[in-house]
Short mmCIF file of C-alpha atoms in Angstrom, two decimals:
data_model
loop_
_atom_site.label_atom_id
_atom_site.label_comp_id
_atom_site.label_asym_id
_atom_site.label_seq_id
_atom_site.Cartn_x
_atom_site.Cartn_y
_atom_site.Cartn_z
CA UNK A 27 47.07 -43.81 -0.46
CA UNK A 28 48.44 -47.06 -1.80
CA UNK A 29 49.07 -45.57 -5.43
CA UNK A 30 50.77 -42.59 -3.54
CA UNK A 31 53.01 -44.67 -1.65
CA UNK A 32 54.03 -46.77 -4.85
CA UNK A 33 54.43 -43.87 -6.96
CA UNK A 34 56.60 -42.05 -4.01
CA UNK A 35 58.41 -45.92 -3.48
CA UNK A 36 59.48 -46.30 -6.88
CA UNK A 37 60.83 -42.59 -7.74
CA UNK A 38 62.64 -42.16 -4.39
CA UNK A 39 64.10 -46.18 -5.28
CA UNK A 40 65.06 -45.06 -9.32
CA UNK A 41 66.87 -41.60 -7.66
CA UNK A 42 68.86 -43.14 -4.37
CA UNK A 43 69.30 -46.72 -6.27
CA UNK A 44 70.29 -48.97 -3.60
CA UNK A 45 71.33 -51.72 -6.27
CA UNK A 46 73.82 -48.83 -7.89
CA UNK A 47 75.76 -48.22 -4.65
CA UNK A 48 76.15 -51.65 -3.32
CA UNK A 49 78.83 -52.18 -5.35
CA UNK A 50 80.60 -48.88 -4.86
CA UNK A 51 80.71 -49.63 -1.14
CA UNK A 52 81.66 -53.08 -2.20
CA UNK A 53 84.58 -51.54 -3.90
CA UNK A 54 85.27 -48.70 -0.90
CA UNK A 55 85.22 -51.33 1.83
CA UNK A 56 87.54 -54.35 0.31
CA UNK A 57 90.23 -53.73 3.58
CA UNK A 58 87.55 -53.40 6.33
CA UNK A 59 86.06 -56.28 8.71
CA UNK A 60 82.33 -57.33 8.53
CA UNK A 61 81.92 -55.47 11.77
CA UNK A 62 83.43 -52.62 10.24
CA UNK A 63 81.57 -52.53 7.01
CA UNK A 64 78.11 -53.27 8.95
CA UNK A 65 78.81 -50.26 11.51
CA UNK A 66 79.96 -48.31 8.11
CA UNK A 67 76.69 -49.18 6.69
CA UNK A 68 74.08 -48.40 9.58
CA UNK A 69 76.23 -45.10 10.07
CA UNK A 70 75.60 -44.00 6.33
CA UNK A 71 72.37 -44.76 6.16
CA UNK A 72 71.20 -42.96 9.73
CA UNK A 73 73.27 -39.91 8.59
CA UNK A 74 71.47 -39.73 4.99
CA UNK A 75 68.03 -40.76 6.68
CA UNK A 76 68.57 -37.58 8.85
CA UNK A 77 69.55 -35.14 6.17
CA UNK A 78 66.52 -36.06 3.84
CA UNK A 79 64.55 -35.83 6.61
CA UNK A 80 65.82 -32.33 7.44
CA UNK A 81 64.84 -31.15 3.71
CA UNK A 82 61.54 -33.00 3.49
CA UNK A 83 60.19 -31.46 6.93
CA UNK A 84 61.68 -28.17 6.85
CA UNK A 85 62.79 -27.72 2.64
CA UNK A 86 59.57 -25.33 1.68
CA UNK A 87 60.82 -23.09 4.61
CA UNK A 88 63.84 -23.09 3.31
CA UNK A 89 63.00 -21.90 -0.21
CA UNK A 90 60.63 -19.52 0.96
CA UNK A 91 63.59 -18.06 2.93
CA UNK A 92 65.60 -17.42 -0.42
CA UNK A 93 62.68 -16.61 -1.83
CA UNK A 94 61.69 -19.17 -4.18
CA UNK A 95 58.18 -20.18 -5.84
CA UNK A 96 58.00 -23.85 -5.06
CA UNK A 97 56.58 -24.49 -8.77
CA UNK A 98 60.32 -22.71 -9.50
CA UNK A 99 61.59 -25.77 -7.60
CA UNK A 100 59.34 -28.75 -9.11
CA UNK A 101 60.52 -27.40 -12.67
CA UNK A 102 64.14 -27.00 -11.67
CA UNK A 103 63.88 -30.11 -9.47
CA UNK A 104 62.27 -32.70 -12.37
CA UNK A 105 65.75 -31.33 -15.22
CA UNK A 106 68.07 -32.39 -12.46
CA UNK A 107 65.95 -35.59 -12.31
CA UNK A 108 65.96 -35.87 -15.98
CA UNK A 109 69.64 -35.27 -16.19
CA UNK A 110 70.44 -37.47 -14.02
CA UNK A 111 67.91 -40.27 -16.00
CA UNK A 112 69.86 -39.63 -18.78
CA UNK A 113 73.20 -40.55 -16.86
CA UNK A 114 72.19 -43.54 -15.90
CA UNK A 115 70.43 -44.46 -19.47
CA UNK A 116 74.41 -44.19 -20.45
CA UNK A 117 76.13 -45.42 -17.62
CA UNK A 118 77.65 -41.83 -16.76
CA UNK A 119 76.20 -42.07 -13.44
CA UNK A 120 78.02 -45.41 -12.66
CA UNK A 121 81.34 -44.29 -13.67
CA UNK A 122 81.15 -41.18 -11.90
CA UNK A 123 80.10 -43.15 -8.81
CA UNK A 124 83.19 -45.53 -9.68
CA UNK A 125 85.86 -42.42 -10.10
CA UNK A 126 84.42 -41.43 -7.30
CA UNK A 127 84.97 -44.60 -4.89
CA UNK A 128 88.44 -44.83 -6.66
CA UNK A 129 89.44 -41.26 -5.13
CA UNK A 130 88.63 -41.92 -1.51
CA UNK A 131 90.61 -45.60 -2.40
CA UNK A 132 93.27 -44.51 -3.23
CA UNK A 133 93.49 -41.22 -0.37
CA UNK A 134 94.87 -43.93 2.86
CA UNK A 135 93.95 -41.52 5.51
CA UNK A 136 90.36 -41.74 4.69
CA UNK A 137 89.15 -45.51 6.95
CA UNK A 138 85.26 -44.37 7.55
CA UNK A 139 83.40 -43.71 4.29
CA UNK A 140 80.04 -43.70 5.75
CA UNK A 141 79.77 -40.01 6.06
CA UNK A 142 81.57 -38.96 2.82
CA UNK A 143 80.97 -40.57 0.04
CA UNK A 144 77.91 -42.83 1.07
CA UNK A 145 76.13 -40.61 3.28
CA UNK A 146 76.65 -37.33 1.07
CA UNK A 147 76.67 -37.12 -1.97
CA UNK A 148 76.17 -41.29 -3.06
CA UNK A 149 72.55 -41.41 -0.68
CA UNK A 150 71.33 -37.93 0.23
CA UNK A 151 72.57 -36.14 -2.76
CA UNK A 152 71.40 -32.97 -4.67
CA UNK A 153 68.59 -35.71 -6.62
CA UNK A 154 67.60 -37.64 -4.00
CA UNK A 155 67.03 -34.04 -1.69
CA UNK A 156 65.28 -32.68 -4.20
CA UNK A 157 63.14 -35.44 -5.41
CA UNK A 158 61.85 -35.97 -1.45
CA UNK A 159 61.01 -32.26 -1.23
CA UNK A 160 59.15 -32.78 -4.22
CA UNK A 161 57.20 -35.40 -3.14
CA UNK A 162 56.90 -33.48 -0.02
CA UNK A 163 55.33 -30.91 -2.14
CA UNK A 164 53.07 -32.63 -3.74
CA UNK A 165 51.88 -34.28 -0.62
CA UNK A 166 48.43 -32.91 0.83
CA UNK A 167 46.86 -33.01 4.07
CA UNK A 168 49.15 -34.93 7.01
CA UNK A 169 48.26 -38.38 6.22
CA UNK A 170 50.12 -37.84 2.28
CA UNK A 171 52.76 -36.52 4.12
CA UNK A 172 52.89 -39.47 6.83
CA UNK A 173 52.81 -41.73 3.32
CA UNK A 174 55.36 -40.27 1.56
CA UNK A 175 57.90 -40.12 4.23
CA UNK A 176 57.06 -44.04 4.75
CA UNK A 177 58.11 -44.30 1.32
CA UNK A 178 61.46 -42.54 2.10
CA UNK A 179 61.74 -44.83 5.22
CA UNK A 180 61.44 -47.84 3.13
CA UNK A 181 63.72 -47.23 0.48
CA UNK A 182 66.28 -46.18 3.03
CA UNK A 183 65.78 -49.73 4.79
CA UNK A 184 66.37 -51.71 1.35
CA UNK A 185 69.20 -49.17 1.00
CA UNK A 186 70.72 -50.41 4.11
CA UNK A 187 70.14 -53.62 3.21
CA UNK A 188 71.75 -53.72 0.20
CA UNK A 189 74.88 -52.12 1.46
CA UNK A 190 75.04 -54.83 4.27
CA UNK A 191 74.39 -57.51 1.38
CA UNK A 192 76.78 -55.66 -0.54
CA UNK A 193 79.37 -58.46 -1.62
CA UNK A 194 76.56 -61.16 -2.08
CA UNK A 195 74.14 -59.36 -3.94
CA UNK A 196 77.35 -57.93 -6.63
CA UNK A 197 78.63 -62.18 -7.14
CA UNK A 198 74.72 -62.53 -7.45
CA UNK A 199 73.83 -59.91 -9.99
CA UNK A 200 76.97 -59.68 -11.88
CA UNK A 201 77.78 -56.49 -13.99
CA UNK A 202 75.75 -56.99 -17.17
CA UNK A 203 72.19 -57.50 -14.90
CA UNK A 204 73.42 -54.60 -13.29
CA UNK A 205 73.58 -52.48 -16.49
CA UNK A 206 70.46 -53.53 -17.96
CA UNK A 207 68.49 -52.69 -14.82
CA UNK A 208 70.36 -48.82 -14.16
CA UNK A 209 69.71 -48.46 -17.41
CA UNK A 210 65.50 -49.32 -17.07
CA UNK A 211 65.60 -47.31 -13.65
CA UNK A 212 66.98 -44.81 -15.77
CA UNK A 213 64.27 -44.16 -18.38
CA UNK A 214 61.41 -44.93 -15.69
CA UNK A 215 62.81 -41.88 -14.31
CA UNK A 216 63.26 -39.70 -17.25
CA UNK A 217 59.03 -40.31 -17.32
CA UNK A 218 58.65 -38.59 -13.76
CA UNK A 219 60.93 -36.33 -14.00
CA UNK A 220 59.07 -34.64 -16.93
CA UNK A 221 55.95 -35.71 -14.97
CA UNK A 222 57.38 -33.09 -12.20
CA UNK A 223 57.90 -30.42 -15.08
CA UNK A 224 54.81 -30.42 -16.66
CA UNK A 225 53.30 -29.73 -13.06
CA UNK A 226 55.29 -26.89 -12.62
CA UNK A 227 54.93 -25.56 -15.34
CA UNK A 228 50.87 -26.30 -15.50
CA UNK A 229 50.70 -24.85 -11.66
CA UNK A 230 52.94 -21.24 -13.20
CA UNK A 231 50.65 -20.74 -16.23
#
């Protein structure tokens, strides 16, 4: 159970990267009070803690639905991983993120980013949805499932807290620490993703 929990911990923490997007909502939140960047913050993270847990409760429903294998899924699911490994290996991940946070900047009718972009796409995107219904997937019996959803908890809290820690942690870390360790998170991740392929693939044949 503990090696489960690490091993869900640290892929669910290398896919949603709370270190990566405290400085984009640094960046999207320069105007706003600390009340108003600490209600931002809790608001983001409740909304993206709901969606994931939508997809890891209710996801393998869903694919049955449109009529998917779910090895289809782990194979499909661990190249999106790997792509994205591969943008953060060579920073195309943060820049994207940063073009990103510069677009709502610069729209002034947009005040409350916590639903677009932190919430959706930055937290509960298309890697971080798929990687918890992999997990999800992999998970057997209720007390794996119990473990790996603790693991999505968890990383959501240190998500939180690094968006409330936001401006801190950034003067802290600088931007060269912050390369270095995307760019380690990146290649950890590159492993499981083609961990998650070779399963599927294993599980079709």
């Amino acid at each position: 159970m503990t090696e489960l929990f690490i091993s869900a911990f640290v892929t669910l923490f290398v896919v949603i990267d709370p270190p990566g997007c405290a400085p984009i909502y640094a960046s999207l939140t320069t105007g706003a009070s600390a009340a108003q960047r600490r209600a931002m913050a809790i608001r983001a993270v409740a909304i993206a803690t709901a969606i994931l847990l939508v997809f890891a409760l209710w996801g393998k429903q869903l694919l049955g639905l449109l009529g998917i294998a779910l090895d289809s899924f782990r194979i499909a699911g661990g190249i999106m991983l790997f792509i994205i490994a591969m943008d953060m290996v060579f920073e195309k991940r943060t820049q994207r993120r940063e073009d990103r946070a510069h677009k709502i900047a610069e729209t002034p009718e947009v005040e409350d980013v916590s639903v677009f972009p932190m919430a959706m796409p930055m937290i509960a995107g298309p890697g971080s949805i798929a990687t918890v219904m992999l997990l999800m997937s992999r998970a057997e019996g209720l007390g794996e499932r119990l473990i790996v959803m603790g693991a999505v908890l968890s990383t959501l809290a240190l998500m939180l807290a690094s968006l409330l820690a936001a401006g801190p942690l950034m003067a802290l870390l600088g931007t060269k620490i912050e390369a270095v360790i995307t760019r380690l998170l990146g290649v950890l991740l590159a492993a499981l993703a083609a961990q998650f392929v070779i399963d599927g693939l294993n599980a079709s044949f």
